[in-house]
Short mmCIF file of C-alpha atoms and ligand atoms in Angstrom, two decimals:
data_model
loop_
_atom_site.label_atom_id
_atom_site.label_comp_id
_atom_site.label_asym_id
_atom_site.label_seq_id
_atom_site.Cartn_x
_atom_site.Cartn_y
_atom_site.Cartn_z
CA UNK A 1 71.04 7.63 36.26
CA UNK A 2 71.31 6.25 33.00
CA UNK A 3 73.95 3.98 31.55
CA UNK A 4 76.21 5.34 29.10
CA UNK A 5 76.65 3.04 26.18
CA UNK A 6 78.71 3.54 23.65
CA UNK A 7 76.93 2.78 20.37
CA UNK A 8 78.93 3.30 17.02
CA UNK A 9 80.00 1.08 14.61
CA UNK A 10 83.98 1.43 15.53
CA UNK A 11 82.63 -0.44 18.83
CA UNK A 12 80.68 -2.78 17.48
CA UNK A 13 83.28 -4.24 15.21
CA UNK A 14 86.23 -4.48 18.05
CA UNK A 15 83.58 -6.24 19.93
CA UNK A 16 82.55 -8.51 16.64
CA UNK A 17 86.27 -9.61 17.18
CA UNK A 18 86.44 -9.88 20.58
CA UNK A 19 83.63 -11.86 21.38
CA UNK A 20 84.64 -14.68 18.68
CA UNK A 21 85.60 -17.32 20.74
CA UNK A 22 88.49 -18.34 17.78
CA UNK A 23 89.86 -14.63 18.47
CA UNK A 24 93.40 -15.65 20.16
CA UNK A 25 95.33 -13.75 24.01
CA UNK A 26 97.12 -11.16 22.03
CA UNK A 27 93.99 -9.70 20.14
CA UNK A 28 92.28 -10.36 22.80
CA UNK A 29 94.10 -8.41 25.41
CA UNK A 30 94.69 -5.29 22.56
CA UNK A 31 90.79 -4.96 22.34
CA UNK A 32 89.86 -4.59 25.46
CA UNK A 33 92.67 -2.03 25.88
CA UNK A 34 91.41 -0.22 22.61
CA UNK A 35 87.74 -0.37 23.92
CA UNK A 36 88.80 0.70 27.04
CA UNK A 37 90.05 4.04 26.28
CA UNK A 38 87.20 4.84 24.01
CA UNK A 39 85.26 4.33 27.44
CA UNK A 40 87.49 6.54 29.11
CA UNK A 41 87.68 9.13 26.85
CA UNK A 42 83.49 9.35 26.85
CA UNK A 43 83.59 9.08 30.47
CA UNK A 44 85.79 11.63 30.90
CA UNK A 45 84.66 14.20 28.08
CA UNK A 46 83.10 16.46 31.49
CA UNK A 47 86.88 16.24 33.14
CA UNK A 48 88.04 19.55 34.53
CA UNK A 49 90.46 21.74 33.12
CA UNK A 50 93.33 24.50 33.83
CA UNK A 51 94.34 27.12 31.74
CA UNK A 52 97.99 27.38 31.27
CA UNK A 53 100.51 29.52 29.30
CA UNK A 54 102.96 27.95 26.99
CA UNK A 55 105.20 28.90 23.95
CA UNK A 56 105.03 27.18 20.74
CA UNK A 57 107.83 27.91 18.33
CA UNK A 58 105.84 30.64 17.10
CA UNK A 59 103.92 32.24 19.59
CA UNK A 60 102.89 32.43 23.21
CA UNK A 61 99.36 30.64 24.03
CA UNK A 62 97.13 29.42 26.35
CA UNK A 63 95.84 25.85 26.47
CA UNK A 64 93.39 23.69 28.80
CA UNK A 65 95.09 20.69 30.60
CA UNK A 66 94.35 18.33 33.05
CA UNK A 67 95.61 17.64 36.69
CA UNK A 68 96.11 14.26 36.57
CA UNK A 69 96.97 13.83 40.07
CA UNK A 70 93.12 14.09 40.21
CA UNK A 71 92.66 11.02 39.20
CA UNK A 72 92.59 7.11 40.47
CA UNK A 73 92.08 4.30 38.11
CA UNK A 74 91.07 0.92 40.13
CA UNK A 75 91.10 -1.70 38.09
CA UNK A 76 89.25 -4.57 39.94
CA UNK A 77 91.56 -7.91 39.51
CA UNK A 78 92.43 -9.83 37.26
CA UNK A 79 90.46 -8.93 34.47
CA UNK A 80 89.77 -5.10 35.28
CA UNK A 81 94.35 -4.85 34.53
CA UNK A 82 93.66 -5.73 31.08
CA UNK A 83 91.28 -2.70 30.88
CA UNK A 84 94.48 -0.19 32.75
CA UNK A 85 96.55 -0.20 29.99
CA UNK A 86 94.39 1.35 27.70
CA UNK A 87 93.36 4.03 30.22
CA UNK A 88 97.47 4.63 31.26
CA UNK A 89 97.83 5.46 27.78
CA UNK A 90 95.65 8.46 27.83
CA UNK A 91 96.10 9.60 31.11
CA UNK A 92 99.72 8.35 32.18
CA UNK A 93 100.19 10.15 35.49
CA UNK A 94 96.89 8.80 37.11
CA UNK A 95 97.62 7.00 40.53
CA UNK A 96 96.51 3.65 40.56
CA UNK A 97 94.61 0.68 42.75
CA UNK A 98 93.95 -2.33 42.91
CA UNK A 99 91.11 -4.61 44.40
CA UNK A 100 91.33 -8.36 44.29
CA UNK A 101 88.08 -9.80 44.15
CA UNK A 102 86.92 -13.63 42.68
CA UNK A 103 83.47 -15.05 42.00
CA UNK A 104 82.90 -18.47 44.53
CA UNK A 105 81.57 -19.97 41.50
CA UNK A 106 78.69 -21.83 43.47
CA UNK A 107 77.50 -18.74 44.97
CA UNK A 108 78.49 -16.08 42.78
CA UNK A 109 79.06 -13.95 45.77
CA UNK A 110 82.66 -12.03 45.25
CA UNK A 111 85.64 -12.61 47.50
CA UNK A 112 88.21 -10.14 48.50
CA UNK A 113 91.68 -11.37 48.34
CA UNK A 114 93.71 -7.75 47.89
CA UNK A 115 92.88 -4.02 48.20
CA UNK A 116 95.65 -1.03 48.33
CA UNK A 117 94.41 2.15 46.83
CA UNK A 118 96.18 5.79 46.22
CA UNK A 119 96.01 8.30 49.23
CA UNK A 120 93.08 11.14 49.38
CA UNK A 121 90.72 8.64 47.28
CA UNK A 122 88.49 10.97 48.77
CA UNK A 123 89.55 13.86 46.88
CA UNK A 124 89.80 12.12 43.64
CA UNK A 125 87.89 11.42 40.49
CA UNK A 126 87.86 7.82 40.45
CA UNK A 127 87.48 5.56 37.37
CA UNK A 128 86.45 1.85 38.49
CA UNK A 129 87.97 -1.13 35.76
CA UNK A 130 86.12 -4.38 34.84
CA UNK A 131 85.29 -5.80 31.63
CA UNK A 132 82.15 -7.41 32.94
CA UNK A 133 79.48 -6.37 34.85
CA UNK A 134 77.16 -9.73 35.27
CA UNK A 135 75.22 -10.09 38.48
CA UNK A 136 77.09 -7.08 39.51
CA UNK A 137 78.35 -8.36 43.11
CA UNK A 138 82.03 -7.81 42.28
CA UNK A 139 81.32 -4.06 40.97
CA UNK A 140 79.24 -3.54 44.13
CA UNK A 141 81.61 -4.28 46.72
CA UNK A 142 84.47 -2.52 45.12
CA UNK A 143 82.80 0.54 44.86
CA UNK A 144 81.32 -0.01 48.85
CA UNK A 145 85.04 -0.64 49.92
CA UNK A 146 85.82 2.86 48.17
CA UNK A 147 82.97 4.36 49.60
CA UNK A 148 84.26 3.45 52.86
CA UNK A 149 87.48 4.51 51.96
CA UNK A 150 85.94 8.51 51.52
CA UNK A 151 85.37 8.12 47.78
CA UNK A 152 82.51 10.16 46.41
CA UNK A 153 82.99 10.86 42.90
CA UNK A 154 83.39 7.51 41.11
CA UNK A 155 82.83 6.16 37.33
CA UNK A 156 82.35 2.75 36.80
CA UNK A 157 83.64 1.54 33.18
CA UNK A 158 82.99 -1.95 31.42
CA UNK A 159 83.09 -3.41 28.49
CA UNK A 160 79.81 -5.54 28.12
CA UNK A 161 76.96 -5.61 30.83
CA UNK A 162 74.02 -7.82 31.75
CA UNK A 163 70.55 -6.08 32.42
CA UNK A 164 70.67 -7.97 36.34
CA UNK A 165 74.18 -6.42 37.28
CA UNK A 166 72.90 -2.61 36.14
CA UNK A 167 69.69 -2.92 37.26
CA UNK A 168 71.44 -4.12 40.58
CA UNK A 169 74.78 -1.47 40.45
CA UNK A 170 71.78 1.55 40.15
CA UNK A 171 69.97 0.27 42.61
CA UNK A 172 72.91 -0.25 45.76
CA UNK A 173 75.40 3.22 44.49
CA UNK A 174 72.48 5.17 41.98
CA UNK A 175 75.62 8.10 42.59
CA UNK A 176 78.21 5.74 40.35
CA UNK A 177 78.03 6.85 36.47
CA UNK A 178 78.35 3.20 34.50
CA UNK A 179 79.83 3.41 30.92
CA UNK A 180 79.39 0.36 29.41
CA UNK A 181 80.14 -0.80 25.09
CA UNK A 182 77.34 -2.86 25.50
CA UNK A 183 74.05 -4.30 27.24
CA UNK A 184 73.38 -8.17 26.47
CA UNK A 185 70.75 -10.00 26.78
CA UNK A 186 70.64 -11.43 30.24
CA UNK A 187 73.11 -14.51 32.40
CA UNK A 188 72.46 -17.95 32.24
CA UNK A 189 72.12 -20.41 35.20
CA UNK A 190 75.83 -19.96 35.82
CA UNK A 191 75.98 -16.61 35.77
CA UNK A 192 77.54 -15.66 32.85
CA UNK A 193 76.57 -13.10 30.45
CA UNK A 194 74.97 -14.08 27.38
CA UNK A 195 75.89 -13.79 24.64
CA UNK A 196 79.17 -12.23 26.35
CA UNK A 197 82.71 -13.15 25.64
CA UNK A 198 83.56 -15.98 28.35
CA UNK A 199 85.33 -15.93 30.82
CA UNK A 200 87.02 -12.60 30.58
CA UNK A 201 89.86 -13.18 33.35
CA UNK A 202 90.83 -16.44 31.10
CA UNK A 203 90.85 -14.94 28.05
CA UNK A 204 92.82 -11.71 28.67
CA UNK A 205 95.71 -14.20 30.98
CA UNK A 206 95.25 -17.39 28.15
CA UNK A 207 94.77 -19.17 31.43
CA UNK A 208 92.37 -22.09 30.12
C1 PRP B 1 84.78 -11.73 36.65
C2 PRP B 1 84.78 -10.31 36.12
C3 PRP B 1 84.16 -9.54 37.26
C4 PRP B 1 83.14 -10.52 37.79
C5 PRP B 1 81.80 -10.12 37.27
O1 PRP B 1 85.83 -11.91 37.52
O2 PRP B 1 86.04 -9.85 35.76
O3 PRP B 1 85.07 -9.15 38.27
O4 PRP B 1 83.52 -11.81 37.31
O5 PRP B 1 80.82 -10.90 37.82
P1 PRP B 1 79.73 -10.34 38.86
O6 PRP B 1 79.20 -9.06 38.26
O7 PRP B 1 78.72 -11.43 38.89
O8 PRP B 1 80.40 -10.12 40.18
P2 PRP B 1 86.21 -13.32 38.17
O9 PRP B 1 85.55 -13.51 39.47
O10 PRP B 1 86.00 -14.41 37.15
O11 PRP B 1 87.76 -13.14 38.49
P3 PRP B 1 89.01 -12.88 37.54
O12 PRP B 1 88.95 -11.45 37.09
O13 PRP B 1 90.15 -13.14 38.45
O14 PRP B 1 88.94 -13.84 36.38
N1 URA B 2 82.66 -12.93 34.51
C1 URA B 2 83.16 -13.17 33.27
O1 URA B 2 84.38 -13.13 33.07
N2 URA B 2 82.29 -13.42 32.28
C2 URA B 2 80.97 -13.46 32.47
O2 URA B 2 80.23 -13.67 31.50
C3 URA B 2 80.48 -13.23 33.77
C4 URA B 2 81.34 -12.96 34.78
#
């Protein structure tokens, strides 16, 4: 499967802003909110509906909603939380997890410090959180721990991607949909994505 990336120009100038290395926490951490729930709203644009009846002051009607019970947003920490709040604003009832996962920085191989996720995963459409998808290790062993967990129908959103960590994400879960606001170029020797954004953990916290 394809990723979905979300090419328009509305994009591309929140990400001319957020990638500026002079662009400060608070702008920072309102982008990748403001990205995030364009993601969500293209990854969810198939989301199913149910046909209710209402009244509006002038008539009776019938309008499409959504159960959002259905639905488990797993942000993967730290960074993935900056991307929740954007996606709590359009859905606000969606149950939440969290996995902790960091990068050893020698061997770029993630490590899981935390993982607590909402009852009947299984039965859920679940939405997987992390700004960046580099070698793709972190993204991979979230999505195996849901696996194990009984997931089957998950999305995997993020706001820029290297051609290793999707090549890598297809080829270990080819199921997982990834919706991405853009592909760069490739990581360097330290396993960063270039021309990226930094470290986005750092820059979403202010913590360097
Ligand atoms: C960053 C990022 C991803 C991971 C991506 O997290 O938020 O989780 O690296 O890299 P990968 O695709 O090579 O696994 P980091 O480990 O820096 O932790 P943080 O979110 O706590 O800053
Ligand atoms: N994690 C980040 O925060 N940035 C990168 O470029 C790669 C991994």
């Amino acid at each position: 499967m394809e990723p979905v990336i979300l090419k328009h120009p509305l994009i591309d100038n929140k990400l001319s802003i957020l990638r500026n290395k002079k662009t400060g926490t608070k702008e920072f951490r309102e982008l990748i909110s403001e990205i995030s729930m364009f993601l969500c709203y293209e990854a969810l644009k198939d989301a199913k509906t149910e046909t209710v009846e209402i009244e509006t002051p002038v008539a009776k009607t019938k309008v499409s909603k959504i159960n959002e019970d259905d639905y488990a947003f797993i942000p993967i920490l730290r960074a993935g939380t900056g991307m929740l709040d954007g996606l709590i604003k359009v859905l606000p009832n969606a149950k939440i997890g969290h996995i902790g996962l960091f990068r050893n920085e020698t061997t770029l191989k993630p490590v899981r410090y935390y993982y607590k996720v909402p009852k009947d995963i299984d039965k859920k459409q679940v939405v997987v959180l992390d700004p960046m998808l580099a070698t793709g290790g972190s993204a991979i062993d979230a999505i195996t721990m849901l696996k194990e967990e009984g997931a089957k129908n998950i999305k995997f959103l993020c706001i820029i991607s290297a051609p290793e960590g999707i090549k890598k994400l297809q080829e270990v879960h080819p199921d997982v949909e990834i919706y991405t606001s853009a592909v760069d170029e490739k990581l360097n020797e330290k396993g960063y994505i270039v021309p990226g954004l930094g470290d986005a953990g750092d820059r979403i916290f202010g913590t360097k």
